[in-house]
Short mmCIF file of C-alpha atoms in Angstrom, two decimals:
data_model
loop_
_atom_site.label_atom_id
_atom_site.label_comp_id
_atom_site.label_asym_id
_atom_site.label_seq_id
_atom_site.Cartn_x
_atom_site.Cartn_y
_atom_site.Cartn_z
CA MET A 3 72.60 113.90 106.87
CA SER A 4 76.30 114.64 107.25
CA ASP A 5 77.99 117.76 105.92
CA ILE A 6 79.70 115.68 103.25
CA GLU A 7 76.45 114.09 102.11
CA THR A 8 74.72 117.47 102.04
CA LEU A 9 77.55 118.95 100.01
CA LYS A 10 77.51 116.02 97.57
CA ALA A 11 73.77 116.58 97.04
CA GLU A 12 74.42 120.28 96.44
CA ILE A 13 77.17 119.43 93.94
CA LYS A 14 74.83 117.08 92.10
CA LYS A 15 72.22 119.85 91.77
CA LEU A 16 74.82 122.40 90.71
CA SER A 17 76.24 119.98 88.14
CA SER A 18 72.83 119.58 86.57
CA LYS A 19 72.24 123.34 86.63
CA SER A 20 75.67 123.99 85.09
CA VAL A 21 74.91 121.68 82.16
CA THR A 22 71.65 123.54 81.57
CA TRP A 23 73.35 126.94 81.59
CA LYS A 24 76.19 125.69 79.42
CA MET A 25 73.64 124.57 76.83
CA ASN A 26 71.77 127.88 77.12
CA LEU A 27 75.01 129.74 76.40
CA HIS A 28 75.81 127.38 73.52
CA ASP A 29 72.33 127.76 72.01
CA LEU A 30 72.51 131.53 72.35
CA SER A 31 75.86 131.63 70.57
CA GLU A 32 74.58 129.49 67.72
CA ASP A 33 71.60 131.82 67.17
CA LEU A 34 73.60 135.05 67.10
CA PRO A 35 72.91 137.78 66.17
CA ILE A 36 69.36 136.92 67.27
CA ASN A 37 68.89 137.63 70.99
CA TRP A 38 72.33 139.21 71.29
CA THR A 39 70.93 141.38 74.09
CA ASN A 40 70.75 138.28 76.31
CA ILE A 41 74.49 137.57 76.13
CA LEU A 42 75.43 139.26 79.41
CA GLU A 43 72.56 137.75 81.37
CA VAL A 44 73.14 134.20 80.12
CA ALA A 45 76.91 134.48 80.47
CA GLN A 46 76.64 135.83 84.03
CA GLU A 47 74.24 133.09 85.09
CA THR A 48 76.53 130.48 83.53
CA TYR A 49 79.57 131.97 85.27
CA ASP A 50 77.79 132.14 88.64
CA THR A 51 76.65 128.53 88.39
CA PHE A 52 80.09 127.21 87.47
CA LYS A 53 81.68 129.33 90.22
CA ALA A 54 79.27 127.91 92.80
CA LEU A 55 80.01 124.39 91.55
CA ASP A 56 83.76 124.96 91.76
CA ASP A 57 83.46 126.41 95.26
CA ALA A 58 81.32 123.47 96.42
CA ARG A 59 83.82 120.97 95.02
CA LYS A 60 86.64 122.75 96.86
CA ARG A 61 84.66 122.68 100.12
CA LEU A 62 83.99 118.97 99.64
CA LYS A 63 87.65 118.27 99.01
CA ALA A 64 88.57 120.17 102.17
CA LEU A 65 85.98 118.27 104.22
CA GLU A 66 87.09 114.91 102.89
CA SER A 67 90.73 115.65 103.65
CA GLN A 68 90.02 116.43 107.31
CA PRO A 69 90.93 113.65 109.74
CA ALA A 70 87.91 111.85 111.16
#
């Protein structure tokens, strides 16, 4: 599998994970003040996932822009 294909597969997994964490954060916010102690944990996990997704997309863009 090429680097680009591997990165696309990683992006697909991260995209799915980011949707899950986005919904977790949304659900947590709707239930406040219940479980308010989980805010930092859920927010950090959401941030980390979206950061990883953004980084992977940037790496893919860089790879795709390289001459063959």
